[in-house]
PDB file of C-alpha atoms in Angstrom:
ATOM      1  CA  UNK N   1      -0.034  -0.288  -0.009  1.00 63.00           C
ATOM      2  CA  UNK N   2       1.658   3.386  -0.919  1.00 62.00           C
ATOM      3  CA  UNK N   3       1.722   6.313   1.704  1.00 69.00           C
ATOM      4  CA  UNK N   4      -1.256   9.365   0.474  1.00 75.00           C
ATOM      5  CA  UNK N   5       0.710  12.449   0.704  1.00 80.00           C
ATOM      6  CA  UNK N   6       0.538  15.920  -0.231  1.00 86.00           C
ATOM      7  CA  UNK N   7       0.697  15.513  -4.075  1.00 90.00           C
ATOM      8  CA  UNK N   8      -2.451  12.937  -3.557  1.00 90.00           C
ATOM      9  CA  UNK N   9      -4.319  15.449  -2.079  1.00 91.00           C
ATOM     10  CA  UNK N  10      -3.148  18.037  -3.859  1.00 94.00           C
ATOM     11  CA  UNK N  11      -4.710  16.385  -6.753  1.00 95.00           C
ATOM     12  CA  UNK N  12      -8.169  15.152  -5.151  1.00 95.00           C
ATOM     13  CA  UNK N  13      -8.010  19.428  -4.930  1.00 95.00           C
ATOM     14  CA  UNK N  14      -7.969  19.707  -8.373  1.00 96.00           C
ATOM     15  CA  UNK N  15     -10.321  16.667  -9.064  1.00 96.00           C
ATOM     16  CA  UNK N  16     -13.511  19.099  -5.930  1.00 97.00           C
ATOM     17  CA  UNK N  17     -12.199  22.398  -8.174  1.00 96.00           C
ATOM     18  CA  UNK N  18     -13.399  20.586 -11.646  1.00 96.00           C
ATOM     19  CA  UNK N  19     -16.651  19.714  -9.662  1.00 97.00           C
ATOM     20  CA  UNK N  20     -17.653  22.977  -7.584  1.00 97.00           C
ATOM     21  CA  UNK N  21     -17.275  24.606 -11.035  1.00 97.00           C
ATOM     22  CA  UNK N  22     -18.679  22.039 -13.504  1.00 97.00           C
ATOM     23  CA  UNK N  23     -21.448  21.916 -10.908  1.00 97.00           C
ATOM     24  CA  UNK N  24     -21.508  25.919 -10.976  1.00 97.00           C
ATOM     25  CA  UNK N  25     -21.747  26.223 -15.031  1.00 97.00           C
ATOM     26  CA  UNK N  26     -24.278  23.586 -15.012  1.00 97.00           C
ATOM     27  CA  UNK N  27     -27.139  25.307 -12.470  1.00 98.00           C
ATOM     28  CA  UNK N  28     -25.958  28.969 -13.800  1.00 98.00           C
ATOM     29  CA  UNK N  29     -26.244  27.732 -17.237  1.00 97.00           C
ATOM     30  CA  UNK N  30     -29.561  25.660 -16.079  1.00 97.00           C
ATOM     31  CA  UNK N  31     -31.521  28.575 -14.407  1.00 97.00           C
ATOM     32  CA  UNK N  32     -31.054  31.088 -17.714  1.00 97.00           C
ATOM     33  CA  UNK N  33     -32.375  28.628 -19.551  1.00 97.00           C
ATOM     34  CA  UNK N  34     -34.697  27.329 -16.580  1.00 97.00           C
ATOM     35  CA  UNK N  35     -36.438  30.387 -16.504  1.00 96.00           C
ATOM     36  CA  UNK N  36     -37.794  30.355 -20.071  1.00 97.00           C
ATOM     37  CA  UNK N  37     -38.645  26.843 -19.901  1.00 97.00           C
ATOM     38  CA  UNK N  38     -40.728  28.426 -16.922  1.00 97.00           C
ATOM     39  CA  UNK N  39     -42.312  30.861 -18.492  1.00 96.00           C
ATOM     40  CA  UNK N  40     -42.844  29.121 -21.405  1.00 96.00           C
ATOM     41  CA  UNK N  41     -44.209  26.384 -19.640  1.00 96.00           C
ATOM     42  CA  UNK N  42     -46.795  28.900 -17.744  1.00 94.00           C
ATOM     43  CA  UNK N  43     -47.658  31.120 -21.137  1.00 92.00           C
ATOM     44  CA  UNK N  44     -50.826  30.845 -22.825  1.00 89.00           C
ATOM     45  CA  UNK N  45     -49.636  29.332 -26.098  1.00 93.00           C
ATOM     46  CA  UNK N  46     -50.524  25.346 -25.923  1.00 95.00           C
ATOM     47  CA  UNK N  47     -47.124  24.190 -28.853  1.00 96.00           C
ATOM     48  CA  UNK N  48     -45.307  25.993 -26.015  1.00 96.00           C
ATOM     49  CA  UNK N  49     -46.541  24.304 -23.330  1.00 95.00           C
ATOM     50  CA  UNK N  50     -46.708  21.473 -25.267  1.00 96.00           C
ATOM     51  CA  UNK N  51     -42.633  21.544 -26.747  1.00 97.00           C
ATOM     52  CA  UNK N  52     -41.178  22.702 -23.143  1.00 97.00           C
ATOM     53  CA  UNK N  53     -43.006  19.489 -21.940  1.00 97.00           C
ATOM     54  CA  UNK N  54     -41.659  17.641 -23.916  1.00 97.00           C
ATOM     55  CA  UNK N  55     -38.566  18.573 -22.980  1.00 97.00           C
ATOM     56  CA  UNK N  56     -38.377  18.016 -19.247  1.00 97.00           C
ATOM     57  CA  UNK N  57     -40.024  14.449 -20.348  1.00 97.00           C
ATOM     58  CA  UNK N  58     -37.027  13.588 -21.747  1.00 97.00           C
ATOM     59  CA  UNK N  59     -34.279  14.647 -19.497  1.00 96.00           C
ATOM     60  CA  UNK N  60     -36.898  13.895 -16.112  1.00 95.00           C
ATOM     61  CA  UNK N  61     -37.403  10.196 -17.457  1.00 96.00           C
ATOM     62  CA  UNK N  62     -33.767   9.239 -18.827  1.00 96.00           C
ATOM     63  CA  UNK N  63     -30.707   8.776 -16.502  1.00 95.00           C
ATOM     64  CA  UNK N  64     -28.201  11.431 -16.195  1.00 95.00           C
ATOM     65  CA  UNK N  65     -25.309   8.906 -17.312  1.00 93.00           C
ATOM     66  CA  UNK N  66     -27.005   8.212 -20.459  1.00 94.00           C
ATOM     67  CA  UNK N  67     -27.645  11.794 -21.020  1.00 95.00           C
ATOM     68  CA  UNK N  68     -23.696  12.103 -20.958  1.00 94.00           C
ATOM     69  CA  UNK N  69     -22.712  10.344 -23.342  1.00 91.00           C
ATOM     70  CA  UNK N  70     -25.372  11.231 -25.890  1.00 92.00           C
ATOM     71  CA  UNK N  71     -23.648  14.593 -26.041  1.00 92.00           C
ATOM     72  CA  UNK N  72     -20.239  13.763 -25.511  1.00 89.00           C
ATOM     73  CA  UNK N  73     -20.681  11.255 -28.259  1.00 88.00           C
ATOM     74  CA  UNK N  74     -23.099  12.179 -30.327  1.00 87.00           C
ATOM     75  CA  UNK N  75     -21.613  16.077 -31.150  1.00 81.00           C
ATOM     76  CA  UNK N  76     -18.261  13.842 -31.820  1.00 78.00           C
ATOM     77  CA  UNK N  77     -20.907  11.822 -34.464  1.00 81.00           C
ATOM     78  CA  UNK N  78     -21.490  15.843 -35.909  1.00 79.00           C
ATOM     79  CA  UNK N  79     -18.063  16.242 -36.878  1.00 80.00           C
ATOM     80  CA  UNK N  80     -17.640  18.651 -34.498  1.00 78.00           C
ATOM     81  CA  UNK N  81     -14.238  17.554 -32.107  1.00 79.00           C
ATOM     82  CA  UNK N  82     -14.796  19.270 -28.390  1.00 80.00           C
ATOM     83  CA  UNK N  83     -13.122  18.564 -25.507  1.00 85.00           C
ATOM     84  CA  UNK N  84     -14.859  17.020 -22.049  1.00 86.00           C
ATOM     85  CA  UNK N  85     -14.881  19.764 -20.237  1.00 91.00           C
ATOM     86  CA  UNK N  86     -17.137  20.785 -22.770  1.00 90.00           C
ATOM     87  CA  UNK N  87     -19.819  17.942 -23.364  1.00 90.00           C
ATOM     88  CA  UNK N  88     -20.319  17.578 -19.951  1.00 93.00           C
ATOM     89  CA  UNK N  89     -20.861  21.363 -19.382  1.00 95.00           C
ATOM     90  CA  UNK N  90     -22.972  21.745 -22.333  1.00 94.00           C
ATOM     91  CA  UNK N  91     -25.274  18.382 -20.924  1.00 96.00           C
ATOM     92  CA  UNK N  92     -25.744  19.718 -16.993  1.00 97.00           C
ATOM     93  CA  UNK N  93     -26.740  22.370 -17.860  1.00 97.00           C
ATOM     94  CA  UNK N  94     -29.889  21.049 -20.172  1.00 97.00           C
ATOM     95  CA  UNK N  95     -29.889  18.633 -17.096  1.00 98.00           C
ATOM     96  CA  UNK N  96     -30.625  21.578 -14.897  1.00 98.00           C
ATOM     97  CA  UNK N  97     -32.671  23.276 -17.851  1.00 98.00           C
ATOM     98  CA  UNK N  98     -35.429  20.776 -17.385  1.00 98.00           C
ATOM     99  CA  UNK N  99     -35.889  20.504 -13.522  1.00 98.00           C
ATOM    100  CA  UNK N 100     -35.353  23.780 -12.449  1.00 98.00           C
ATOM    101  CA  UNK N 101     -37.762  24.791 -15.331  1.00 97.00           C
ATOM    102  CA  UNK N 102     -39.873  22.289 -13.942  1.00 97.00           C
ATOM    103  CA  UNK N 103     -39.026  23.558 -10.326  1.00 97.00           C
ATOM    104  CA  UNK N 104     -39.656  27.133 -11.239  1.00 97.00           C
ATOM    105  CA  UNK N 105     -43.474  26.418 -13.270  1.00 96.00           C
ATOM    106  CA  UNK N 106     -44.668  24.777 -10.282  1.00 95.00           C
ATOM    107  CA  UNK N 107     -43.799  27.917  -7.985  1.00 95.00           C
ATOM    108  CA  UNK N 108     -45.161  30.489 -10.063  1.00 95.00           C
ATOM    109  CA  UNK N 109     -48.380  28.263 -10.198  1.00 94.00           C
ATOM    110  CA  UNK N 110     -48.377  28.370  -6.834  1.00 93.00           C
ATOM    111  CA  UNK N 111     -49.026  32.116  -6.587  1.00 92.00           C
ATOM    112  CA  UNK N 112     -51.722  33.602  -5.440  1.00 90.00           C
ATOM    113  CA  UNK N 113     -53.977  33.888  -8.256  1.00 88.00           C
ATOM    114  CA  UNK N 114     -54.902  37.444  -7.166  1.00 88.00           C
ATOM    115  CA  UNK N 115     -51.142  38.592  -7.507  1.00 87.00           C
ATOM    116  CA  UNK N 116     -52.221  38.693 -11.047  1.00 83.00           C
ATOM    117  CA  UNK N 117     -55.545  39.349 -11.432  1.00 83.00           C
ATOM    118  CA  UNK N 118     -54.473  42.581  -8.970  1.00 86.00           C
ATOM    119  CA  UNK N 119     -51.292  42.990 -11.452  1.00 83.00           C
ATOM    120  CA  UNK N 120     -53.538  43.119 -14.499  1.00 82.00           C
ATOM    121  CA  UNK N 121     -56.032  45.580 -12.421  1.00 84.00           C
ATOM    122  CA  UNK N 122     -52.944  48.115 -12.004  1.00 83.00           C
ATOM    123  CA  UNK N 123     -51.944  47.265 -16.391  1.00 83.00           C
ATOM    124  CA  UNK N 124     -49.147  45.728 -16.394  1.00 84.00           C
ATOM    125  CA  UNK N 125     -48.227  44.242 -18.998  1.00 86.00           C
ATOM    126  CA  UNK N 126     -46.283  40.838 -19.125  1.00 86.00           C
ATOM    127  CA  UNK N 127     -42.683  41.342 -18.507  1.00 88.00           C
ATOM    128  CA  UNK N 128     -43.918  44.023 -15.736  1.00 89.00           C
ATOM    129  CA  UNK N 129     -45.721  41.588 -14.537  1.00 89.00           C
ATOM    130  CA  UNK N 130     -43.568  38.424 -14.668  1.00 90.00           C
ATOM    131  CA  UNK N 131     -39.909  41.143 -13.410  1.00 89.00           C
ATOM    132  CA  UNK N 132     -42.024  42.616 -10.803  1.00 88.00           C
ATOM    133  CA  UNK N 133     -44.773  40.770  -9.309  1.00 89.00           C
ATOM    134  CA  UNK N 134     -44.487  36.795 -10.309  1.00 92.00           C
ATOM    135  CA  UNK N 135     -41.129  36.316 -10.169  1.00 92.00           C
ATOM    136  CA  UNK N 136     -40.113  37.809  -7.004  1.00 90.00           C
ATOM    137  CA  UNK N 137     -42.891  35.528  -5.053  1.00 92.00           C
ATOM    138  CA  UNK N 138     -42.119  32.707  -7.081  1.00 93.00           C
ATOM    139  CA  UNK N 139     -38.464  32.096  -6.592  1.00 89.00           C
ATOM    140  CA  UNK N 140     -39.036  32.203  -2.722  1.00 90.00           C
ATOM    141  CA  UNK N 141     -41.291  30.041  -2.901  1.00 92.00           C
ATOM    142  CA  UNK N 142     -38.823  27.573  -4.573  1.00 94.00           C
ATOM    143  CA  UNK N 143     -35.133  27.983  -2.430  1.00 94.00           C
ATOM    144  CA  UNK N 144     -35.577  24.740  -0.949  1.00 93.00           C
ATOM    145  CA  UNK N 145     -37.036  22.522  -4.309  1.00 94.00           C
ATOM    146  CA  UNK N 146     -33.861  24.996  -5.959  1.00 96.00           C
ATOM    147  CA  UNK N 147     -30.959  24.423  -3.000  1.00 95.00           C
ATOM    148  CA  UNK N 148     -32.336  20.744  -2.877  1.00 95.00           C
ATOM    149  CA  UNK N 149     -31.519  20.181  -6.501  1.00 97.00           C
ATOM    150  CA  UNK N 150     -28.027  21.630  -6.146  1.00 97.00           C
ATOM    151  CA  UNK N 151     -27.154  19.654  -3.796  1.00 97.00           C
ATOM    152  CA  UNK N 152     -28.306  17.193  -6.389  1.00 96.00           C
ATOM    153  CA  UNK N 153     -26.136  18.884  -8.973  1.00 97.00           C
ATOM    154  CA  UNK N 154     -23.322  18.781  -7.535  1.00 97.00           C
ATOM    155  CA  UNK N 155     -22.901  15.400  -6.306  1.00 96.00           C
ATOM    156  CA  UNK N 156     -24.496  14.341 -10.269  1.00 95.00           C
ATOM    157  CA  UNK N 157     -20.656  15.349 -11.257  1.00 96.00           C
ATOM    158  CA  UNK N 158     -18.925  11.789  -9.460  1.00 94.00           C
ATOM    159  CA  UNK N 159     -20.867  10.813 -13.616  1.00 94.00           C
ATOM    160  CA  UNK N 160     -18.225  13.257 -15.992  1.00 94.00           C
ATOM    161  CA  UNK N 161     -15.327  10.783 -14.922  1.00 89.00           C
ATOM    162  CA  UNK N 162     -17.926   8.341 -17.301  1.00 87.00           C
ATOM    163  CA  UNK N 163     -16.351  10.307 -20.359  1.00 86.00           C
ATOM    164  CA  UNK N 164     -12.999  11.258 -19.388  1.00 84.00           C
ATOM    165  CA  UNK N 165     -13.339  13.730 -17.079  1.00 90.00           C
ATOM    166  CA  UNK N 166     -11.468  14.232 -14.136  1.00 92.00           C
ATOM    167  CA  UNK N 167     -13.365  15.672 -11.380  1.00 95.00           C
ATOM    168  CA  UNK N 168     -13.604  15.003  -7.507  1.00 96.00           C
ATOM    169  CA  UNK N 169     -14.828  11.062  -7.716  1.00 95.00           C
ATOM    170  CA  UNK N 170     -12.394  10.112 -10.966  1.00 95.00           C
ATOM    171  CA  UNK N 171      -9.787  11.639  -8.992  1.00 95.00           C
ATOM    172  CA  UNK N 172     -10.368   9.403  -5.566  1.00 95.00           C
ATOM    173  CA  UNK N 173     -10.556   6.466  -8.139  1.00 94.00           C
ATOM    174  CA  UNK N 174      -7.545   7.067 -10.009  1.00 94.00           C
ATOM    175  CA  UNK N 175      -4.902   7.442  -6.471  1.00 94.00           C
ATOM    176  CA  UNK N 176      -7.126   4.260  -5.588  1.00 93.00           C
ATOM    177  CA  UNK N 177      -5.632   2.210  -8.128  1.00 92.00           C
ATOM    178  CA  UNK N 178      -2.100   4.072  -7.422  1.00 91.00           C
ATOM    179  CA  UNK N 179      -2.077   3.612  -3.881  1.00 89.00           C
ATOM    180  CA  UNK N 180      -4.295   0.555  -3.073  1.00 88.00           C
ATOM    181  CA  UNK N 181      -6.304   2.178  -0.465  1.00 91.00           C
ATOM    182  CA  UNK N 182      -9.688   2.732  -1.818  1.00 91.00           C
ATOM    183  CA  UNK N 183     -11.520   2.936   1.807  1.00 93.00           C
ATOM    184  CA  UNK N 184      -9.102   6.025   2.441  1.00 94.00           C
ATOM    185  CA  UNK N 185      -9.603   7.391  -0.355  1.00 95.00           C
ATOM    186  CA  UNK N 186     -12.684   7.014  -0.406  1.00 95.00           C
ATOM    187  CA  UNK N 187     -13.907   8.591   2.334  1.00 95.00           C
ATOM    188  CA  UNK N 188     -11.347  11.564   2.105  1.00 95.00           C
ATOM    189  CA  UNK N 189     -13.682  11.948  -1.095  1.00 96.00           C
ATOM    190  CA  UNK N 190     -17.065  11.065   0.672  1.00 96.00           C
ATOM    191  CA  UNK N 191     -15.634  13.735   3.377  1.00 97.00           C
ATOM    192  CA  UNK N 192     -15.297  16.336   0.969  1.00 97.00           C
ATOM    193  CA  UNK N 193     -18.631  16.135  -0.839  1.00 97.00           C
ATOM    194  CA  UNK N 194     -20.708  15.838   2.588  1.00 97.00           C
ATOM    195  CA  UNK N 195     -18.588  19.572   3.830  1.00 96.00           C
ATOM    196  CA  UNK N 196     -20.109  20.775   0.598  1.00 96.00           C
ATOM    197  CA  UNK N 197     -23.594  19.475   0.764  1.00 96.00           C
ATOM    198  CA  UNK N 198     -24.163  19.158   3.811  1.00 96.00           C
ATOM    199  CA  UNK N 199     -24.883  22.690   5.156  1.00 95.00           C
ATOM    200  CA  UNK N 200     -26.216  23.126   1.042  1.00 94.00           C
ATOM    201  CA  UNK N 201     -28.996  20.588   2.793  1.00 93.00           C
ATOM    202  CA  UNK N 202     -29.271  22.242   5.598  1.00 91.00           C
ATOM    203  CA  UNK N 203     -29.758  25.906   4.343  1.00 90.00           C
ATOM    204  CA  UNK N 204     -32.683  23.989   2.001  1.00 87.00           C
ATOM    205  CA  UNK N 205     -34.681  23.063   4.903  1.00 88.00           C
ATOM    206  CA  UNK N 206     -34.235  26.173   7.177  1.00 88.00           C
ATOM    207  CA  UNK N 207     -35.732  28.006   4.888  1.00 84.00           C
ATOM    208  CA  UNK N 208     -38.469  24.994   4.079  1.00 79.00           C
ATOM    209  CA  UNK N 209     -39.369  25.644   8.565  1.00 82.00           C
ATOM    210  CA  UNK N 210     -39.308  29.036   7.890  1.00 84.00           C
ATOM    211  CA  UNK N 211     -41.354  29.093   4.859  1.00 77.00           C
ATOM    212  CA  UNK N 212     -44.135  26.762   6.581  1.00 73.00           C
ATOM    213  CA  UNK N 213     -44.565  28.599  10.000  1.00 75.00           C
ATOM    214  CA  UNK N 214     -45.244  32.182   8.102  1.00 70.00           C
ATOM    215  CA  UNK N 215     -48.093  30.336   6.207  1.00 60.00           C
ATOM    216  CA  UNK N 216     -49.736  29.219   9.327  1.00 58.00           C
TER     217      UNK N 216
END
């Protein structure tokens, strides 16, 4: 058994860096497209609702692992060469946009209809109504679920190793193969995930409890 020293720890930190960056890119990119999907899902246009419902159904109904494969190898079949980082960033953005879009769709519909009626009575057009009245309330309602999805997204980055992307879990696997100390290595990897994810989960639970109390 080989030792786990400074070089191995530094390699794990490099993997952690890419895990965090991938989660941030996927969450921000997914958020941008997700809000558009949520707006289309709640629009009065039947075609827009059906198309976005189908989009969400595809990504919610298929494994993230398969989505990574399709994006990585599908782009290559089109004759476009992309590195693993770009491929997984695209896949995670698409994946996150579907889930966040559905979360925020539910939050928009959870805003009391009286708010929309009041905005209409004031003569607010669609953009002002959504930006100033509906979305701020919907964002507050969606915060616990949004944070919960972010935690799942962070843990889901471990699947990116399947297309050759070296994030935290893959870095741990490489070190484990070199040192023959899998329990120690993956114990450290698991602890790092816990340090990142538990505070987020705790914050989400706290928000949910405060909102439940405020609603009473």
